[in-house]
Coordinates of C-alpha atoms and ligand atoms in Angstrom, one line a residue:
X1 CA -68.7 128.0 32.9
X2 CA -71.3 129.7 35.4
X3 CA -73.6 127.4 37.1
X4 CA -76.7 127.2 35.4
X5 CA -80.2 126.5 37.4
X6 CA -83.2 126.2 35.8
X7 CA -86.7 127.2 37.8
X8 CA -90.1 125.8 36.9
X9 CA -93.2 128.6 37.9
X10 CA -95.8 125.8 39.0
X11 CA -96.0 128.2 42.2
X12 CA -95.4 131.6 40.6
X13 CA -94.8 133.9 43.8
X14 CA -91.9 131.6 44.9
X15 CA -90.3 131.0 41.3
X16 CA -89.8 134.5 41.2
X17 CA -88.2 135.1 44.5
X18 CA -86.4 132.3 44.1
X19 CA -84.8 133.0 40.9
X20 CA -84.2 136.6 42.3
X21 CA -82.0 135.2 45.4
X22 CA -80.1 132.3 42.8
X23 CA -79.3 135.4 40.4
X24 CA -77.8 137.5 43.1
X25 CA -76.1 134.6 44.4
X26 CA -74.0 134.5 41.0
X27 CA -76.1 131.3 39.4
X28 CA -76.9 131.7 35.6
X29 CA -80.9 131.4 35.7
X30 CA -84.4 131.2 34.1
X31 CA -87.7 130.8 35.1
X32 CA -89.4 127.5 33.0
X33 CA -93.6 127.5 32.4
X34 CA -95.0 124.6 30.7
X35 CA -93.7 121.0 31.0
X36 CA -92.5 121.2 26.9
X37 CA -90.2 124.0 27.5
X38 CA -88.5 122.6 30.9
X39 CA -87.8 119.5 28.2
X40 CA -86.5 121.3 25.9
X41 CA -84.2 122.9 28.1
X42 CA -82.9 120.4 29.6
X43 CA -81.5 119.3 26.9
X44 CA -80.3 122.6 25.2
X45 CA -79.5 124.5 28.4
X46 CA -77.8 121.7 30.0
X47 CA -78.7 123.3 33.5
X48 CA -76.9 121.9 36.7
X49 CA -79.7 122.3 38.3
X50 CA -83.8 122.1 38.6
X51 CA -86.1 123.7 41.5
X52 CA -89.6 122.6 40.9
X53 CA -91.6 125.3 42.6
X54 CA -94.9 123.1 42.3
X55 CA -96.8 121.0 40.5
X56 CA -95.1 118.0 41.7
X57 CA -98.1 115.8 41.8
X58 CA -98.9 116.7 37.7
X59 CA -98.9 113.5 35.4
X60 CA -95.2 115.7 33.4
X61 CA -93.5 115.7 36.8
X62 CA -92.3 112.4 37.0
X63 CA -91.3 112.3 33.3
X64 CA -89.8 115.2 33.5
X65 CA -87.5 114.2 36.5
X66 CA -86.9 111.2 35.1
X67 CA -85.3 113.2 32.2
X68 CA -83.1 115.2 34.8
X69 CA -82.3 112.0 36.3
X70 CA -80.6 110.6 33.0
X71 CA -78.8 114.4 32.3
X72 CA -77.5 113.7 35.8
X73 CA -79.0 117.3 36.6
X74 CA -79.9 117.4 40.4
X75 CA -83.3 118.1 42.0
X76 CA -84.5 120.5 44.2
X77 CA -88.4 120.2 45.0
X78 CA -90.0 122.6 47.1
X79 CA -93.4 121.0 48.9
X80 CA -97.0 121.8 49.7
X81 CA -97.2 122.0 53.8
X82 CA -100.1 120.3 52.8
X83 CA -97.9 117.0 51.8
X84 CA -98.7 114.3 54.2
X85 CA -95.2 113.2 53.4
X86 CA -92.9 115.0 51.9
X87 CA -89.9 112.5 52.6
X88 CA -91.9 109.6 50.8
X89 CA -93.2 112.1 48.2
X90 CA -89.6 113.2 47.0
X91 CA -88.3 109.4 47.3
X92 CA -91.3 108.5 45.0
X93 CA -90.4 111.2 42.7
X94 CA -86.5 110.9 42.7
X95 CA -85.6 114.5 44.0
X96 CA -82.2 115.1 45.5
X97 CA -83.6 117.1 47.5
X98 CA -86.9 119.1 48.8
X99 CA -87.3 121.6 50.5
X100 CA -90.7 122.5 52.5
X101 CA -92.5 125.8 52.0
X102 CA -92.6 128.5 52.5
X103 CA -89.0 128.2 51.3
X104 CA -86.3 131.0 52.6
X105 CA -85.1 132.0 49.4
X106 CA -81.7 131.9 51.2
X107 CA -81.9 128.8 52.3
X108 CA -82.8 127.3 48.2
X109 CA -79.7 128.9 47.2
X110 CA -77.4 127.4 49.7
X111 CA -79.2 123.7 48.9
X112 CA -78.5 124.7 45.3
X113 CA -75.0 125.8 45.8
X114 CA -74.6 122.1 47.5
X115 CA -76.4 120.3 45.0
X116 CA -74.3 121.9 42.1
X117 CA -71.0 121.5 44.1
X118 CA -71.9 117.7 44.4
X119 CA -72.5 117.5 40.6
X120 CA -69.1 119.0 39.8
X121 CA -67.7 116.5 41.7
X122 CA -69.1 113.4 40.5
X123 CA -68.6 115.2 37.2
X124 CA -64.8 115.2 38.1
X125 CA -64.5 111.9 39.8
X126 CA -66.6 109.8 37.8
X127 CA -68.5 108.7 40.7
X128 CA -72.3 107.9 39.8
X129 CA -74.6 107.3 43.1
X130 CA -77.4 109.1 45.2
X131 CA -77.6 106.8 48.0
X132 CA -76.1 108.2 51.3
X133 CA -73.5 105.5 50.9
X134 CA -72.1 107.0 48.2
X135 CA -73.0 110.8 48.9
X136 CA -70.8 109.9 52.1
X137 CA -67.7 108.6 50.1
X138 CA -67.7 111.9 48.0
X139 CA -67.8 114.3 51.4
X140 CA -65.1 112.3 52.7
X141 CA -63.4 112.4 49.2
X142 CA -63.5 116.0 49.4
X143 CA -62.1 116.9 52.8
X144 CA -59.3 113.9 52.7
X145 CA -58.3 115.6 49.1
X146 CA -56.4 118.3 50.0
X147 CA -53.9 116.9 53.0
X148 CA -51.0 114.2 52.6
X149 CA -52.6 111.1 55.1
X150 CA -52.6 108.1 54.1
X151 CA -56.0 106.2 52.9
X152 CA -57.3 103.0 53.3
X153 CA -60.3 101.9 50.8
X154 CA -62.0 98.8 51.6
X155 CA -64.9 97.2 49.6
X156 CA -65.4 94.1 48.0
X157 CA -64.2 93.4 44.2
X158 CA -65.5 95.8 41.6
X159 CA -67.3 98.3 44.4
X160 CA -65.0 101.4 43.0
X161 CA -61.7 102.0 45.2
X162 CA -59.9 102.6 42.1
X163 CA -62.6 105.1 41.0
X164 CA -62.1 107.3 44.7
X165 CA -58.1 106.5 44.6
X166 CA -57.8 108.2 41.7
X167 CA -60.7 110.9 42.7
X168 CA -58.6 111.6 45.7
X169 CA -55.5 112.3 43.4
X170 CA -57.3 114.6 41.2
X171 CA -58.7 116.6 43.8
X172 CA -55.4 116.8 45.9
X173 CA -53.2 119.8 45.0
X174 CA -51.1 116.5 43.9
X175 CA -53.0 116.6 40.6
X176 CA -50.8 117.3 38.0
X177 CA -47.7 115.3 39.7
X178 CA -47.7 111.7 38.7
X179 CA -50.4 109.2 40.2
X180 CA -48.8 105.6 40.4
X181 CA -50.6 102.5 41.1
X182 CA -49.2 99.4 41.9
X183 CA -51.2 95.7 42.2
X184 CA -49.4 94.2 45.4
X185 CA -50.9 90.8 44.9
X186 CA -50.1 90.5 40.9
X187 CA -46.1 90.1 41.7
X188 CA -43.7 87.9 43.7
X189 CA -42.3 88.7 46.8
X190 CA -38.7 89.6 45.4
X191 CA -40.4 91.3 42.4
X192 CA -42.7 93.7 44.1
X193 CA -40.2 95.2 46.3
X194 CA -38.1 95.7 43.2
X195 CA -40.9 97.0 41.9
X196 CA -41.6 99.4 44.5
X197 CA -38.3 100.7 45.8
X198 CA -36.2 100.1 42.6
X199 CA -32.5 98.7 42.9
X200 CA -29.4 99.4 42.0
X201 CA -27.3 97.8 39.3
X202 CA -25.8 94.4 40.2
X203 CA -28.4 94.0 42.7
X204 CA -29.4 90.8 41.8
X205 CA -28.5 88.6 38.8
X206 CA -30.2 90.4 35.8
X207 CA -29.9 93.5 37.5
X208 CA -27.8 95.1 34.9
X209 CA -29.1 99.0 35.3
X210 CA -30.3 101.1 38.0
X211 CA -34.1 101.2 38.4
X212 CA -36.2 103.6 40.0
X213 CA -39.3 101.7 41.8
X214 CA -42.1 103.1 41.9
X215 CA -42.1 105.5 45.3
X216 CA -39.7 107.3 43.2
X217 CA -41.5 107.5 40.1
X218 CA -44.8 109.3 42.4
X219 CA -42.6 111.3 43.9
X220 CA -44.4 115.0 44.5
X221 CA -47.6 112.9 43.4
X222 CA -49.6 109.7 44.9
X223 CA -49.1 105.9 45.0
X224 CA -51.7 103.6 45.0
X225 CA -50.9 100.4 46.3
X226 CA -53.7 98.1 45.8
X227 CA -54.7 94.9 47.3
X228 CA -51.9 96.0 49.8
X229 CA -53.4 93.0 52.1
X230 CA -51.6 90.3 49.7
X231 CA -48.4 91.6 50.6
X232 CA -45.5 89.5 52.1
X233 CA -44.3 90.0 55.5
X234 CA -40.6 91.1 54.8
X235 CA -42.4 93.6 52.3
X236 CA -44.4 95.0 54.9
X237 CA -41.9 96.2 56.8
X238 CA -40.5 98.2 54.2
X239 CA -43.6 99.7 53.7
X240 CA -43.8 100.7 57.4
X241 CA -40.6 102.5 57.5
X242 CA -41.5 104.7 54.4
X243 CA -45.2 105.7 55.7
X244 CA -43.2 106.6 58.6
X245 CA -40.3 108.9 57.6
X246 CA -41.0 108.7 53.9
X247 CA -37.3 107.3 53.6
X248 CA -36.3 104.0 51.9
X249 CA -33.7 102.2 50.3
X250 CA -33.2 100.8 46.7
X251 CA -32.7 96.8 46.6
X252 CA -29.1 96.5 46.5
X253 CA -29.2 100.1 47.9
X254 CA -26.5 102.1 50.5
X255 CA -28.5 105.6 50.0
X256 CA -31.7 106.9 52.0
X257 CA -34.0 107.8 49.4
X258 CA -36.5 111.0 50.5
X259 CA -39.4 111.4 48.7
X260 CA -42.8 113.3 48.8
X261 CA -45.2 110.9 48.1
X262 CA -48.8 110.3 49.2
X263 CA -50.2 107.2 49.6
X264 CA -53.8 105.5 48.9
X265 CA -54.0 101.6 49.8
X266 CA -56.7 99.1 49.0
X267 CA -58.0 96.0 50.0
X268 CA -60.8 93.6 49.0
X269 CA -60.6 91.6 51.9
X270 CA -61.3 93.4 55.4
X271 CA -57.5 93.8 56.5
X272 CA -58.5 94.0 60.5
X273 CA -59.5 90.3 59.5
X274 CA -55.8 89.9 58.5
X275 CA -54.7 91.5 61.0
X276 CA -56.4 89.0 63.2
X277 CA -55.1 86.3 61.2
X278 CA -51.6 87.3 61.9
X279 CA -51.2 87.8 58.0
X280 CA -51.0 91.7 58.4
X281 CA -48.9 93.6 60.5
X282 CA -51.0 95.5 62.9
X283 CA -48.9 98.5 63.0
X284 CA -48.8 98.8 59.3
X285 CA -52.8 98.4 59.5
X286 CA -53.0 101.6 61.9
X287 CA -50.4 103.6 59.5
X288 CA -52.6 102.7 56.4
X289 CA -55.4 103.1 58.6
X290 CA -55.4 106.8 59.1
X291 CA -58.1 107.6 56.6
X292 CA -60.6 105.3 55.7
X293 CA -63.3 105.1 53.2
X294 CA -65.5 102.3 53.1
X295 CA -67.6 101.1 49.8
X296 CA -70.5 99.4 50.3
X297 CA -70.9 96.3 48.1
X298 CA -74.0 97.2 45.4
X299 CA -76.7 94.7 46.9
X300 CA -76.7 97.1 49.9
X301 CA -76.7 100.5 47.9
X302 CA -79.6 98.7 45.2
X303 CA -80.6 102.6 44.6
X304 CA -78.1 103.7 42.6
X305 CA -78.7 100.5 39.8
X306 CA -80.8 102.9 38.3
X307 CA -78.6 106.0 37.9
X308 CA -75.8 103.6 37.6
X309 CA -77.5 101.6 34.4
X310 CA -79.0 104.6 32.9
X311 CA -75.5 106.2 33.0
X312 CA -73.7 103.3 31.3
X313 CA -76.5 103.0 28.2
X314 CA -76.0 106.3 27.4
X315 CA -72.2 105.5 27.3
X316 CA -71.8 102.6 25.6
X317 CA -74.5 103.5 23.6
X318 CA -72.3 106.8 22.6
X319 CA -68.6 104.5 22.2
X320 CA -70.5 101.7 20.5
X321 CA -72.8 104.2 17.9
X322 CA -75.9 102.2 18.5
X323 CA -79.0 104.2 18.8
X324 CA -80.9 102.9 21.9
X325 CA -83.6 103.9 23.2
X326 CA -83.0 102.3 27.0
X327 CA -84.5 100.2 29.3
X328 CA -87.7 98.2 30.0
X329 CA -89.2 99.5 34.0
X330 CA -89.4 95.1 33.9
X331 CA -85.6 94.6 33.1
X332 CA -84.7 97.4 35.7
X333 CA -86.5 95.7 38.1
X334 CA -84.1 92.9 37.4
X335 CA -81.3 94.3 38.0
X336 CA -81.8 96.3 40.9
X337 CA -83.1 92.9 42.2
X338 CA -80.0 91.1 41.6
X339 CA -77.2 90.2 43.7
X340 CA -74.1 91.5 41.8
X341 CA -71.7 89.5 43.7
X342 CA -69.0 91.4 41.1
X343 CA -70.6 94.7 42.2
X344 CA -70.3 97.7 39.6
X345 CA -67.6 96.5 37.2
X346 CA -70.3 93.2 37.0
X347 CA -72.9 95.6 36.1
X348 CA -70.6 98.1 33.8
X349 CA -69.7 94.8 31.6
X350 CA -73.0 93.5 31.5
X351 CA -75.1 96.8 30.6
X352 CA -72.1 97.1 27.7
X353 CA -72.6 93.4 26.4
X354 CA -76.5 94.3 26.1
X355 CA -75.8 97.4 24.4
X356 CA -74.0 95.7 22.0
X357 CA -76.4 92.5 21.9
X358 CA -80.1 94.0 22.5
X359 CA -82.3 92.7 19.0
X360 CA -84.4 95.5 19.8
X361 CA -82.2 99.0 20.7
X362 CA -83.9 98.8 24.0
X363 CA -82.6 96.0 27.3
X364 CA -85.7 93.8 27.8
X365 CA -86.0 91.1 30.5
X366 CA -85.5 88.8 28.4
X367 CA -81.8 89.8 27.7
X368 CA -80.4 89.7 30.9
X369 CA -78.5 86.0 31.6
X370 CA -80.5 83.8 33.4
X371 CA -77.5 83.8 35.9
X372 CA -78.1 87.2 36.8
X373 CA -81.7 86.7 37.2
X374 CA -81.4 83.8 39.0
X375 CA -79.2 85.2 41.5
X376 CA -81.5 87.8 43.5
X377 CA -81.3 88.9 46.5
X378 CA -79.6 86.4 48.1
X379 CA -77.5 87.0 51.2
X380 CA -74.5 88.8 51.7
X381 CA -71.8 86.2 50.3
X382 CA -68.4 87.1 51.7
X383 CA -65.8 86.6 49.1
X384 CA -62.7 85.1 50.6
X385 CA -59.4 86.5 49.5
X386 CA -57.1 84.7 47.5
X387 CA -53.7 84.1 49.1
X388 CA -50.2 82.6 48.5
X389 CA -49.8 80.5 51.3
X390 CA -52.7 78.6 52.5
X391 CA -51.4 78.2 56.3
X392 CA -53.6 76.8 59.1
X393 CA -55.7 80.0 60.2
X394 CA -56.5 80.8 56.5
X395 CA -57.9 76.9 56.1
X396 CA -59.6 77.7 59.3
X397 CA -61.3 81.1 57.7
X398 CA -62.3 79.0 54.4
X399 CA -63.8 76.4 56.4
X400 CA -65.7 79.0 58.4
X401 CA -66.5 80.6 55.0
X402 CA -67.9 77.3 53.6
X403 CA -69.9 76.5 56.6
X404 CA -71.1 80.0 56.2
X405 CA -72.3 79.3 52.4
X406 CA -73.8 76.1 53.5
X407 CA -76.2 78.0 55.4
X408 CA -76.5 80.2 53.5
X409 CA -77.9 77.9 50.7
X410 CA -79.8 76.6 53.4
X411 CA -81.7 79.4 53.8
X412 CA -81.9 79.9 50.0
X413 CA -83.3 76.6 50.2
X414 CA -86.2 76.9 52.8
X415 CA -86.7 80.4 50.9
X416 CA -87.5 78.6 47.7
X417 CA -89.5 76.8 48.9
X418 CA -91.9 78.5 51.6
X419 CA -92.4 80.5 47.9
X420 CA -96.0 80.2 46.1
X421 CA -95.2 77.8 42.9
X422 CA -93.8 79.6 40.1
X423 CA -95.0 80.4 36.9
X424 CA -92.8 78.4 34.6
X425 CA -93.2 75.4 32.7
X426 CA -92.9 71.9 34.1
X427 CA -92.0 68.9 32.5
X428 CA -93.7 65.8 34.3
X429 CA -93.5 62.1 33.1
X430 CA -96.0 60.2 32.6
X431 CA -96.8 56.1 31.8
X432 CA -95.9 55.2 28.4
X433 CA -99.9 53.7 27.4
X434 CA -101.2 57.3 28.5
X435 CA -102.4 59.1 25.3
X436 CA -99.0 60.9 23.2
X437 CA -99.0 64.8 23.6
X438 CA -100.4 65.5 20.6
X439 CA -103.6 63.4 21.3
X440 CA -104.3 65.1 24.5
X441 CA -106.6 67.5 24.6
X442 CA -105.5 71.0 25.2
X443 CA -108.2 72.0 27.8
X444 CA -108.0 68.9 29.3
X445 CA -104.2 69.1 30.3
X446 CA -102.8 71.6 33.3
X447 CA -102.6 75.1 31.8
X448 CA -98.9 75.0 32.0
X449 CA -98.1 71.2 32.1
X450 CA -95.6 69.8 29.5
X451 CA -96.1 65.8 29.4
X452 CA -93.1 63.9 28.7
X453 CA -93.9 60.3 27.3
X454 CA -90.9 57.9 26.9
X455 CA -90.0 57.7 23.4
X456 CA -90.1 61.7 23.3
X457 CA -86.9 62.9 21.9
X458 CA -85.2 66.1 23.6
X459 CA -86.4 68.0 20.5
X460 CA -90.5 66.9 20.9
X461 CA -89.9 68.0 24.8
X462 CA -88.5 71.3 23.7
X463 CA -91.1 72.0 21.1
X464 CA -94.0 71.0 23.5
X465 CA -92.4 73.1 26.0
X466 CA -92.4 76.1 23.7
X467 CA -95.8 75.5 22.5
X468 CA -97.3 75.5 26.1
X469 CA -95.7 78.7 27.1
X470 CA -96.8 80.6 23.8
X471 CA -100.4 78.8 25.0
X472 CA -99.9 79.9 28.4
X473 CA -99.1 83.5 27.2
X474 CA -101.8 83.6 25.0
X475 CA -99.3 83.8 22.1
X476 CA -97.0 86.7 23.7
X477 CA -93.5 85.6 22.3
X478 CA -91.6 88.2 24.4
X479 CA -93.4 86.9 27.5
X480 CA -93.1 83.5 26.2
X481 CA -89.4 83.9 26.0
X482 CA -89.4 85.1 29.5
X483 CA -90.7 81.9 30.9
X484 CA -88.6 79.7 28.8
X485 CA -85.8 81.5 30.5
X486 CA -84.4 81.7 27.2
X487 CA -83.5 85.0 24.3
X488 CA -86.6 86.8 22.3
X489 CA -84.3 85.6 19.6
X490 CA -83.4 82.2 20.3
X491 CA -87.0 81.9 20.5
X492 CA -87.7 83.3 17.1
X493 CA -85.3 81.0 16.0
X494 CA -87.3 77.9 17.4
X495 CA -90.7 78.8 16.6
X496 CA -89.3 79.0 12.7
X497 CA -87.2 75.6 13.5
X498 CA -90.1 73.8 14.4
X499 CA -92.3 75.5 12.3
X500 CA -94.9 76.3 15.1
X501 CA -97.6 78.3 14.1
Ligands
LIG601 N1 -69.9 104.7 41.8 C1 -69.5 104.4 40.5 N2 -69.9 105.1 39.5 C2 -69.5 104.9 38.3 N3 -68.7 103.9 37.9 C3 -68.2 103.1 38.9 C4 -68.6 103.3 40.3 N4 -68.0 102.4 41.0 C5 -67.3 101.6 40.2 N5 -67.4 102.0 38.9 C6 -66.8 101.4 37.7 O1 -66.8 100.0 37.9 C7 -65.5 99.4 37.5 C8 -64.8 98.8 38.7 O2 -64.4 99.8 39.6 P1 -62.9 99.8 40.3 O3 -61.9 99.3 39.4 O4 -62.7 101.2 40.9 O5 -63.2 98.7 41.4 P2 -62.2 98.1 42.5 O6 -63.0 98.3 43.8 O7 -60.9 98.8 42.4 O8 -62.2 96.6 42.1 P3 -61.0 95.5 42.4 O9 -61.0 95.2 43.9 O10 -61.5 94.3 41.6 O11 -59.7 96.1 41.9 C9 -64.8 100.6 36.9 O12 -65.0 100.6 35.5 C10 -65.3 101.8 37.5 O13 -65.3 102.9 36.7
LIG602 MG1 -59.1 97.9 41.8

């Protein structure tokens, strides 16, 4: 399929130049006037590519981008010298990329050539992002592709090492050969190595065939050995020797075994920590070690929730056949804000449950948990590693790690509450000979006070509680809902339950 690039004319003499250059450099163009048409486009064309030649400050722009942005089409802007700032300008719009005029016509095409090249591979990878982070993992993904070295991916739980392991794979000339992974931490010592050098028949009681483990079973392909930090010492060392001739034998085994294999390893704990901790060897770290990629958790990459959410709608919108129209800006806000201590797969799973569970075909603030809303922004929480054998140094590293969170909640502490009070509703208590709730004049009572009188039952709390923030939203039940902390629909529910008007 040729690369297709569509260009808009909002500055005429360079649409037509550059359109000129992208056709003679083999790209499958057309020139784009009004806004209506580039929409339309978009989604019949399905063009790899958009150059905006101008126009960039027009009221359609940003629509229009936004539109690419969900079609996953890149952006190439070309700016007015007269831009005060063109860097904040393209950031504000969601470009790619800009370029500033006057533009070598040369120069757009290579940028193009780049930005289609990128798309192709996140196409092929599955790897959504646009922050440098991530933009960094796929240039490393594509030069480590085509050689034999071993990799090391680190990143916390649910950042995407399986997603570049297997990237790596299909990239490698490897691709069509088998691509094995194996989960070091989900099997017993004995088991694992079993597992991963196979053994011959009487081996061990129950050993009544021959096995091939899995280094044979990847042979002229990859292995993926995951959470390679959990395994045992003895298995280590077998490890060691095949990274370094590629030999091995089978449990039970008289035979060197040759085999072909490449090998990608992952961890969710830093291994040089291990290493430290005298849990890993340190010359099996330096053999993994060779290549390294490195995934940021997603609190530290917060731009690509958007892409990331947008992407997963239209997904599980698709497997799911809902119709759905999207997001609220509100509830996007809420999730880029929040922590995601679970990283993508968090997100993934909870964009899929509100597909599934949204009243209204659309996410709304009011949808997302309260857990996730509760938890933003906090600080970087470092997740220990679960291990076999708690010995000494690992109780030392928890403790550290819980004097660490102590702190941390500390802070949170102090943070909540330098904070102006929030808008919510309270729930006070008051003398039991004050006037009931119901006598008490409205006006007369703080806007957004609930008084509790003894004798109230949890129900009269909850239905005062309602009424005030209906009263406090001036009868906005979606906002009402949000400051309850609680579903549009559970509060639907409640409004007919206690039959407030
Ligand atoms: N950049 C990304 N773009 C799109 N999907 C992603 C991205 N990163 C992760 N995912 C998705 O998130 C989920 C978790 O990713 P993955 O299994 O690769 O994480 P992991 O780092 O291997 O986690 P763990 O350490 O728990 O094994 C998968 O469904 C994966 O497809
Ligand atoms: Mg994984």
């Amino acid at each position: 399929m040729p690369d297709r690039v569509l260009v808009t004319t909002g500055d005429l003499e360079h649409a037509v130049r550059v359109n000129a250059q992208l056709e003679a450099a083999g790209f499958d163009t057309a020139m784009i006037t009004s806004f209506d048409d580039v929409r339309d486009a978009l989604r019949r064309r399905e063009p790899d590519c958009l150059v905006l030649t101008g126009a960039l400050h027009e009221p359609g722009t940003a629509r229009l981008l936004a539109l690419a942005r969900e079609r996953a089409v890149s952006t190439l802007g070309l700016v007015e010298t007269t831009e005060p700032d063109p860097k904040d300008l393209a950031r504000e719009l969601g470009l790619t990329a800009f370029l500033e005029k006057p533009a070598d016509t040369a120069e757009v095409a290579l940028v193009v050539r780049r930005l289609v090249d990128r798309r192709r591979l996140q196409q092929r990878t599955g790897i959504i992002g646009e922050s440098p982070a991530i933009q960094e993992v796929l240039v490393k993904l594509e030069q480590m592709a085509p050689v034999r070295s071993t990799v090391l991916i680190e990143g916390e739980s649910g950042s995407g090492k399986e997603l570049v392991a297997r990237g790596i794979h299909d990239l490698s000339p490897r691709r069509d050969q088998p691509f094995i992974t194996v989960t070091c931490a989900a099997l017993p010592e004995a088991l694992l190595e079993s597992e991963l050098f196979g053994h011959e028949k009487g081996a061990f009681t129950g050993a009544a065939e021959r096995r091939l483990g899995r280094f044979e079973l990847a042979d002229g392909g990859s292995i993926f050995l995951d959470e390679v930090g959990e395994m045992a010492p003895a298995t280590q060392v077998k490890l060691l020797r095949v990274l370094e001739d590629r030999t091995f034998f089978r449990v039970g085994g008289v035979q060197p075994i040759k085999v072909d294999v490449r090998v990608v390893a992952a961890t969710n704990r830093p291994l040089k920590d291990a290493v430290g901790l005298g849990q890993f060897r340190d010359d099996l770290y330096y053999r993994l070690n060779v290549l390294s990629i490195y995934l940021p958790p997603l609190r530290e990459r917060r731009s690509d929730i958007p892409l990331l959410v947008r992407r997963f709608i239209a997904e599980f919108a698709a497997q799911h056949d809902r119709k759905f129209h999207g997001i609220t800006p509100e509830a996007l806000q809420i999730l880029v804000d929040a922590d995601w201590p679970g990283n993508v797969r968090q997100l993934r799973n909870l964009i899929e449950s509100m597909v599934v569970l949204a009243p209204e075909g659309e996410i709304r603030a009011s949808d997302i948990p309260p857990d996730i809303r509760e938890h933003v922004r906090g600080l970087p929480m470092r997740i220990v590693g679960a291990s076999r054998d708690v010995a000494g140094k690992e109780l030392e590293f928890i403790f550290r790690s819980l004097v660490e969170l102590k702190l941390q909640v500390e802070e949170l502490r102090r943070r909540f509450d330098d904070r102006p009070a929030p808008r919510r509703v309270e729930v006070i208590e008051v003398d039991s000979h004050r006037p009931a709730l119901a006598s008490i004049d409205a006006e007369a009572a703080e806007p957004e006070t609930v008084l509790y009188r003894a004798g109230m039952s949890m129900a009269d709390v909850e239905r005062a509680a309602i009424e005030a923030a209906l009263r406090d939203t001036r009868g906005n039940r979606r906002k009402a809902a949000e400051v309850l902390g609680i579903g549009e629909r559970t509060l639907y529910r409640k409004i007919k339950q206690y039959a407030i008007a």
